[in-house]
mmCIF file of N, CA, C and O in Angstrom:
data_model
loop_
_atom_site.group_PDB
_atom_site.id
_atom_site.type_symbol
_atom_site.label_atom_id
_atom_site.label_comp_id
_atom_site.label_asym_id
_atom_site.label_seq_id
_atom_site.Cartn_x
_atom_site.Cartn_y
_atom_site.Cartn_z
ATOM 1 N N LEU A 1 -13.033 109.878 337.585
ATOM 2 C CA LEU A 1 -13.926 108.825 337.556
ATOM 3 C C LEU A 1 -13.946 108.257 336.051
ATOM 4 O O LEU A 1 -14.149 108.927 335.136
ATOM 5 N N GLY A 2 -14.063 106.966 335.976
ATOM 6 C CA GLY A 2 -13.816 106.338 334.588
ATOM 7 C C GLY A 2 -15.211 105.972 334.030
ATOM 8 O O GLY A 2 -16.220 106.113 334.718
ATOM 9 N N LYS A 3 -15.127 105.285 332.909
ATOM 10 C CA LYS A 3 -16.348 104.952 332.364
ATOM 11 C C LYS A 3 -17.042 103.652 332.962
ATOM 12 O O LYS A 3 -18.241 103.574 332.774
ATOM 13 N N GLN A 4 -16.389 102.931 333.846
ATOM 14 C CA GLN A 4 -16.985 101.894 334.427
ATOM 15 C C GLN A 4 -17.899 102.271 335.622
ATOM 16 O O GLN A 4 -18.723 101.620 336.069
ATOM 17 N N ASP A 5 -17.877 103.656 335.898
ATOM 18 C CA ASP A 5 -18.781 104.081 337.054
ATOM 19 C C ASP A 5 -20.106 104.572 336.461
ATOM 20 O O ASP A 5 -21.018 105.145 337.271
ATOM 21 N N TYR A 6 -20.435 104.371 335.142
ATOM 22 C CA TYR A 6 -21.773 104.871 334.757
ATOM 23 C C TYR A 6 -22.860 104.162 335.289
ATOM 24 O O TYR A 6 -24.139 104.592 335.343
ATOM 25 N N LYS A 7 -22.695 102.897 335.877
ATOM 26 C CA LYS A 7 -23.840 102.221 336.567
ATOM 27 C C LYS A 7 -24.007 102.480 337.896
ATOM 28 O O LYS A 7 -24.983 102.075 338.522
ATOM 29 N N LYS A 8 -23.118 103.272 338.517
ATOM 30 C CA LYS A 8 -23.266 103.533 339.967
ATOM 31 C C LYS A 8 -24.365 104.636 340.187
ATOM 32 O O LYS A 8 -24.471 105.488 339.384
ATOM 33 N N THR A 9 -24.901 104.609 341.394
ATOM 34 C CA THR A 9 -25.823 105.625 341.788
ATOM 35 C C THR A 9 -25.093 106.865 342.107
ATOM 36 O O THR A 9 -23.879 106.885 342.401
ATOM 37 N N ARG A 10 -25.785 107.981 342.165
ATOM 38 C CA ARG A 10 -25.236 109.281 342.555
ATOM 39 C C ARG A 10 -24.508 109.240 343.857
ATOM 40 O O ARG A 10 -23.424 109.687 343.976
ATOM 41 N N PRO A 11 -25.201 108.719 345.047
ATOM 42 C CA PRO A 11 -24.338 108.691 346.199
ATOM 43 C C PRO A 11 -23.103 107.925 346.262
ATOM 44 O O PRO A 11 -22.192 108.292 346.877
ATOM 45 N N MET A 12 -22.970 106.760 345.420
ATOM 46 C CA MET A 12 -21.923 105.945 345.277
ATOM 47 C C MET A 12 -20.777 106.760 344.461
ATOM 48 O O MET A 12 -19.661 106.678 344.909
ATOM 49 N N LEU A 13 -21.232 107.440 343.589
ATOM 50 C CA LEU A 13 -20.314 108.323 342.653
ATOM 51 C C LEU A 13 -19.668 109.310 343.779
ATOM 52 O O LEU A 13 -18.514 109.625 343.601
ATOM 53 N N ARG A 14 -20.563 109.911 344.380
ATOM 54 C CA ARG A 14 -19.979 111.060 345.400
ATOM 55 C C ARG A 14 -19.087 110.484 346.430
ATOM 56 O O ARG A 14 -17.972 111.020 346.668
ATOM 57 N N ALA A 15 -19.338 109.243 346.910
ATOM 58 C CA ALA A 15 -18.480 108.693 347.920
ATOM 59 C C ALA A 15 -17.123 108.332 347.240
ATOM 60 O O ALA A 15 -16.156 108.493 347.829
ATOM 61 N N THR A 16 -17.052 107.814 346.104
ATOM 62 C CA THR A 16 -15.899 107.503 345.269
ATOM 63 C C THR A 16 -15.012 108.801 345.126
ATOM 64 O O THR A 16 -13.847 108.823 345.316
ATOM 65 N N ARG A 17 -15.775 109.867 344.692
ATOM 66 C CA ARG A 17 -15.077 111.156 344.416
ATOM 67 C C ARG A 17 -14.330 111.656 345.739
ATOM 68 O O ARG A 17 -13.320 112.017 345.769
ATOM 69 N N LEU A 18 -15.089 111.648 346.820
ATOM 70 C CA LEU A 18 -14.540 112.137 348.063
ATOM 71 C C LEU A 18 -13.452 111.237 348.596
ATOM 72 O O LEU A 18 -12.503 111.727 349.158
ATOM 73 N N LYS A 19 -13.533 109.941 348.380
ATOM 74 C CA LYS A 19 -12.360 109.071 348.703
ATOM 75 C C LYS A 19 -11.211 109.334 347.962
ATOM 76 O O LYS A 19 -10.107 109.410 348.502
ATOM 77 N N ALA A 20 -11.352 109.658 346.672
ATOM 78 C CA ALA A 20 -10.196 109.993 345.828
ATOM 79 C C ALA A 20 -9.599 111.306 346.153
ATOM 80 O O ALA A 20 -8.407 111.453 346.272
ATOM 81 N N GLU A 21 -10.330 112.277 346.454
ATOM 82 C CA GLU A 21 -9.919 113.659 346.913
ATOM 83 C C GLU A 21 -9.212 113.445 348.303
ATOM 84 O O GLU A 21 -8.084 114.031 348.537
ATOM 85 N N ALA A 22 -9.564 112.693 349.195
ATOM 86 C CA ALA A 22 -9.045 112.468 350.512
ATOM 87 C C ALA A 22 -7.648 111.809 350.353
ATOM 88 O O ALA A 22 -6.695 112.165 351.000
ATOM 89 N N LYS A 23 -7.583 110.787 349.453
ATOM 90 C CA LYS A 23 -6.232 110.165 349.050
ATOM 91 C C LYS A 23 -5.155 111.226 348.595
ATOM 92 O O LYS A 23 -4.050 111.156 348.904
ATOM 93 N N LYS A 24 -5.630 112.133 347.753
ATOM 94 C CA LYS A 24 -4.744 113.088 347.099
ATOM 95 C C LYS A 24 -4.164 114.063 348.172
ATOM 96 O O LYS A 24 -3.029 114.445 348.177
ATOM 97 N N THR A 25 -5.080 114.486 349.091
ATOM 98 C CA THR A 25 -4.709 115.484 350.056
ATOM 99 C C THR A 25 -4.067 114.939 351.305
ATOM 100 O O THR A 25 -3.614 115.668 352.122
ATOM 101 N N ALA A 26 -4.064 113.609 351.620
ATOM 102 C CA ALA A 26 -3.488 113.046 352.626
ATOM 103 C C ALA A 26 -1.988 113.187 352.857
ATOM 104 O O ALA A 26 -1.368 112.984 351.835
ATOM 105 N N LEU A 27 -1.413 113.261 354.088
ATOM 106 C CA LEU A 27 0.016 113.221 354.233
ATOM 107 C C LEU A 27 0.389 111.709 354.250
ATOM 108 O O LEU A 27 -0.159 111.027 354.832
ATOM 109 N N GLY A 28 1.617 111.563 353.438
ATOM 110 C CA GLY A 28 2.101 110.336 353.390
ATOM 111 C C GLY A 28 3.010 110.080 354.556
ATOM 112 O O GLY A 28 3.655 110.876 355.125
ATOM 113 N N VAL A 29 3.307 108.726 354.691
ATOM 114 C CA VAL A 29 4.255 108.324 355.885
ATOM 115 C C VAL A 29 5.601 108.890 355.471
ATOM 116 O O VAL A 29 6.319 109.305 356.380
ATOM 117 N N LYS A 30 5.899 108.875 354.173
ATOM 118 C CA LYS A 30 7.275 109.331 353.833
ATOM 119 C C LYS A 30 7.428 110.797 354.167
ATOM 120 O O LYS A 30 8.529 111.129 354.701
ATOM 121 N N GLU A 31 6.594 111.535 353.790
ATOM 122 C CA GLU A 31 6.697 113.003 354.148
ATOM 123 C C GLU A 31 6.739 113.337 355.740
ATOM 124 O O GLU A 31 7.600 114.054 356.176
ATOM 125 N N VAL A 32 6.022 112.526 356.555
ATOM 126 C CA VAL A 32 5.930 112.643 357.985
ATOM 127 C C VAL A 32 7.462 112.366 358.463
ATOM 128 O O VAL A 32 7.973 112.918 359.362
ATOM 129 N N ALA A 33 8.006 111.230 357.952
ATOM 130 C CA ALA A 33 9.172 110.763 358.353
ATOM 131 C C ALA A 33 10.387 111.691 357.915
ATOM 132 O O ALA A 33 11.283 111.803 358.758
ATOM 133 N N LEU A 34 10.317 112.344 356.805
ATOM 134 C CA LEU A 34 11.199 113.295 356.310
ATOM 135 C C LEU A 34 11.263 114.505 357.318
ATOM 136 O O LEU A 34 12.304 115.074 357.685
ATOM 137 N N VAL A 35 10.114 114.968 357.664
ATOM 138 C CA VAL A 35 9.974 116.107 358.616
ATOM 139 C C VAL A 35 10.564 115.651 359.953
ATOM 140 O O VAL A 35 11.301 116.522 360.532
ATOM 141 N N LEU A 36 10.198 114.679 360.441
ATOM 142 C CA LEU A 36 10.773 114.215 361.792
ATOM 143 C C LEU A 36 12.233 114.034 361.643
ATOM 144 O O LEU A 36 12.985 114.353 362.685
ATOM 145 N N ALA A 37 12.772 113.476 360.661
ATOM 146 C CA ALA A 37 14.252 113.314 360.515
ATOM 147 C C ALA A 37 14.931 114.702 360.363
ATOM 148 O O ALA A 37 16.070 114.947 361.114
ATOM 149 N N ALA A 38 14.201 115.697 359.765
ATOM 150 C CA ALA A 38 14.889 117.031 359.614
ATOM 151 C C ALA A 38 14.961 117.625 361.063
ATOM 152 O O ALA A 38 15.931 118.414 361.367
ATOM 153 N N ILE A 39 13.860 117.579 361.812
ATOM 154 C CA ILE A 39 13.805 118.013 363.144
ATOM 155 C C ILE A 39 14.817 117.461 364.091
ATOM 156 O O ILE A 39 15.609 118.150 364.837
ATOM 157 N N LEU A 40 14.976 116.119 363.908
ATOM 158 C CA LEU A 40 16.022 115.378 364.766
ATOM 159 C C LEU A 40 17.425 115.803 364.496
ATOM 160 O O LEU A 40 18.210 116.088 365.285
ATOM 161 N N VAL A 41 17.783 116.065 363.103
ATOM 162 C CA VAL A 41 19.134 116.425 362.599
ATOM 163 C C VAL A 41 19.308 117.853 363.142
ATOM 164 O O VAL A 41 20.424 118.149 363.762
ATOM 165 N N PHE A 42 18.331 118.641 363.221
ATOM 166 C CA PHE A 42 18.480 120.115 363.591
ATOM 167 C C PHE A 42 18.677 120.174 365.119
ATOM 168 O O PHE A 42 19.681 120.819 365.570
ATOM 169 N N LEU A 43 18.040 119.278 365.905
ATOM 170 C CA LEU A 43 18.220 119.215 367.259
ATOM 171 C C LEU A 43 19.611 118.621 367.762
ATOM 172 O O LEU A 43 20.153 119.231 368.559
ATOM 173 N N LEU A 44 20.045 117.697 367.034
ATOM 174 C CA LEU A 44 21.372 117.090 367.267
ATOM 175 C C LEU A 44 22.513 118.146 366.885
ATOM 176 O O LEU A 44 23.433 118.287 367.704
ATOM 177 N N ALA A 45 22.295 118.848 365.911
ATOM 178 C CA ALA A 45 23.282 119.911 365.488
ATOM 179 C C ALA A 45 23.222 120.931 366.539
ATOM 180 O O ALA A 45 24.273 121.455 367.056
ATOM 181 N N PHE A 46 22.155 121.407 367.036
ATOM 182 C CA PHE A 46 22.005 122.343 368.110
ATOM 183 C C PHE A 46 22.768 121.868 369.279
ATOM 184 O O PHE A 46 23.603 122.694 370.005
ATOM 185 N N TYR A 47 22.340 120.744 369.718
ATOM 186 C CA TYR A 47 23.060 120.070 370.989
ATOM 187 C C TYR A 47 24.638 119.974 370.700
ATOM 188 O O TYR A 47 25.329 120.377 371.697
ATOM 189 N N ALA A 48 25.024 119.517 369.643
ATOM 190 C CA ALA A 48 26.456 119.355 369.548
ATOM 191 C C ALA A 48 27.199 120.669 369.526
ATOM 192 O O ALA A 48 28.292 120.867 369.982
ATOM 193 N N PHE A 49 26.500 121.807 368.950
ATOM 194 C CA PHE A 49 27.225 123.125 368.855
ATOM 195 C C PHE A 49 27.382 123.651 370.331
ATOM 196 O O PHE A 49 28.480 124.033 370.774
ATOM 197 N N PHE A 50 26.403 123.410 371.100
ATOM 198 C CA PHE A 50 26.385 124.114 372.468
ATOM 199 C C PHE A 50 27.435 123.116 373.470
ATOM 200 O O PHE A 50 28.101 123.400 374.233
ATOM 201 N N TYR A 51 27.315 121.694 373.076
ATOM 202 C CA TYR A 51 28.187 120.835 373.993
ATOM 203 C C TYR A 51 29.690 121.052 373.656
ATOM 204 O O TYR A 51 30.526 121.221 374.475
ATOM 205 N N LEU A 52 29.903 121.358 372.271
ATOM 206 C CA LEU A 52 31.361 121.728 371.997
ATOM 207 C C LEU A 52 31.893 123.014 372.569
ATOM 208 O O LEU A 52 32.904 123.196 372.890
ATOM 209 N N ASN A 53 31.016 123.895 372.472
ATOM 210 C CA ASN A 53 31.197 125.262 372.933
ATOM 211 C C ASN A 53 31.429 125.242 374.523
ATOM 212 O O ASN A 53 32.479 125.951 375.144
ATOM 213 N N ILE A 54 30.523 124.564 375.247
ATOM 214 C CA ILE A 54 30.848 124.426 376.638
ATOM 215 C C ILE A 54 32.081 123.792 376.936
ATOM 216 O O ILE A 54 32.878 124.124 377.928
ATOM 217 N N SER A 55 32.325 122.664 376.246
ATOM 218 C CA SER A 55 33.603 121.892 376.622
ATOM 219 C C SER A 55 34.832 122.620 376.333
ATOM 220 O O SER A 55 35.776 122.574 377.053
ATOM 221 N N ASN A 56 34.858 123.522 375.257
ATOM 222 C CA ASN A 56 35.974 124.400 375.044
ATOM 223 C C ASN A 56 36.169 125.445 376.098
ATOM 224 O O ASN A 56 37.215 125.656 376.492
ATOM 225 N N GLU A 57 35.091 126.010 376.586
ATOM 226 C CA GLU A 57 35.086 126.914 377.643
ATOM 227 C C GLU A 57 35.759 126.240 379.085
ATOM 228 O O GLU A 57 36.464 126.862 379.733
ATOM 229 N N LEU A 58 35.364 125.044 379.224
ATOM 230 C CA LEU A 58 35.884 124.269 380.416
ATOM 231 C C LEU A 58 37.272 124.077 380.301
ATOM 232 O O LEU A 58 38.106 124.186 381.123
ATOM 233 N N ASP A 59 37.700 123.666 379.093
ATOM 234 C CA ASP A 59 39.133 123.478 378.768
ATOM 235 C C ASP A 59 40.008 124.743 379.068
ATOM 236 O O ASP A 59 41.177 124.654 379.502
ATOM 237 N N LEU A 60 39.516 125.840 378.610
ATOM 238 C CA LEU A 60 40.195 127.143 378.824
ATOM 239 C C LEU A 60 40.285 127.479 380.381
ATOM 240 O O LEU A 60 41.171 128.109 380.785
ATOM 241 N N ASP A 61 39.186 127.048 381.114
ATOM 242 C CA ASP A 61 39.123 127.335 382.598
ATOM 243 C C ASP A 61 40.303 126.601 383.305
ATOM 244 O O ASP A 61 40.647 126.887 384.329
ATOM 245 N N LEU A 62 40.440 125.263 382.697
ATOM 246 C CA LEU A 62 41.321 124.427 383.530
ATOM 247 C C LEU A 62 42.789 124.331 382.980
ATOM 248 O O LEU A 62 43.500 123.427 383.183
ATOM 249 N N ASP A 63 43.126 125.375 382.211
ATOM 250 C CA ASP A 63 44.384 125.448 381.600
ATOM 251 C C ASP A 63 45.494 125.668 382.679
ATOM 252 O O ASP A 63 45.531 126.662 383.331
ATOM 253 N N PRO A 64 46.435 124.634 382.668
ATOM 254 C CA PRO A 64 47.481 124.599 383.740
ATOM 255 C C PRO A 64 48.479 125.736 383.504
ATOM 256 O O PRO A 64 49.174 126.125 384.432
ATOM 257 N N ASP A 65 48.660 126.169 382.249
ATOM 258 C CA ASP A 65 49.803 127.016 381.902
ATOM 259 C C ASP A 65 49.443 128.390 382.406
ATOM 260 O O ASP A 65 50.100 129.479 382.275
ATOM 261 N N GLU A 66 48.199 128.634 382.698
ATOM 262 C CA GLU A 66 47.627 130.054 383.021
ATOM 263 C C GLU A 66 48.256 130.618 384.348
ATOM 264 O O GLU A 66 48.137 129.834 385.356
ATOM 265 N N ASN A 67 48.912 131.674 384.338
ATOM 266 C CA ASN A 67 49.489 132.269 385.517
ATOM 267 C C ASN A 67 48.930 133.607 385.842
ATOM 268 O O ASN A 67 48.913 134.515 385.149
#
């Protein structure tokens, strides 16, 4: 709180302090977007791994040279 707050009443000072603390602790849009992007990348990698794994197994099952 700066020097300009000396004329404010005690409840006003308290409200200003609480608002400043809430701003400090609030999650930003950037952080939420980064977490969602990381989860999406992880899910895509997981899906791609199993998709490629299953497609390779199917190719082995359909191998025409197998006797």
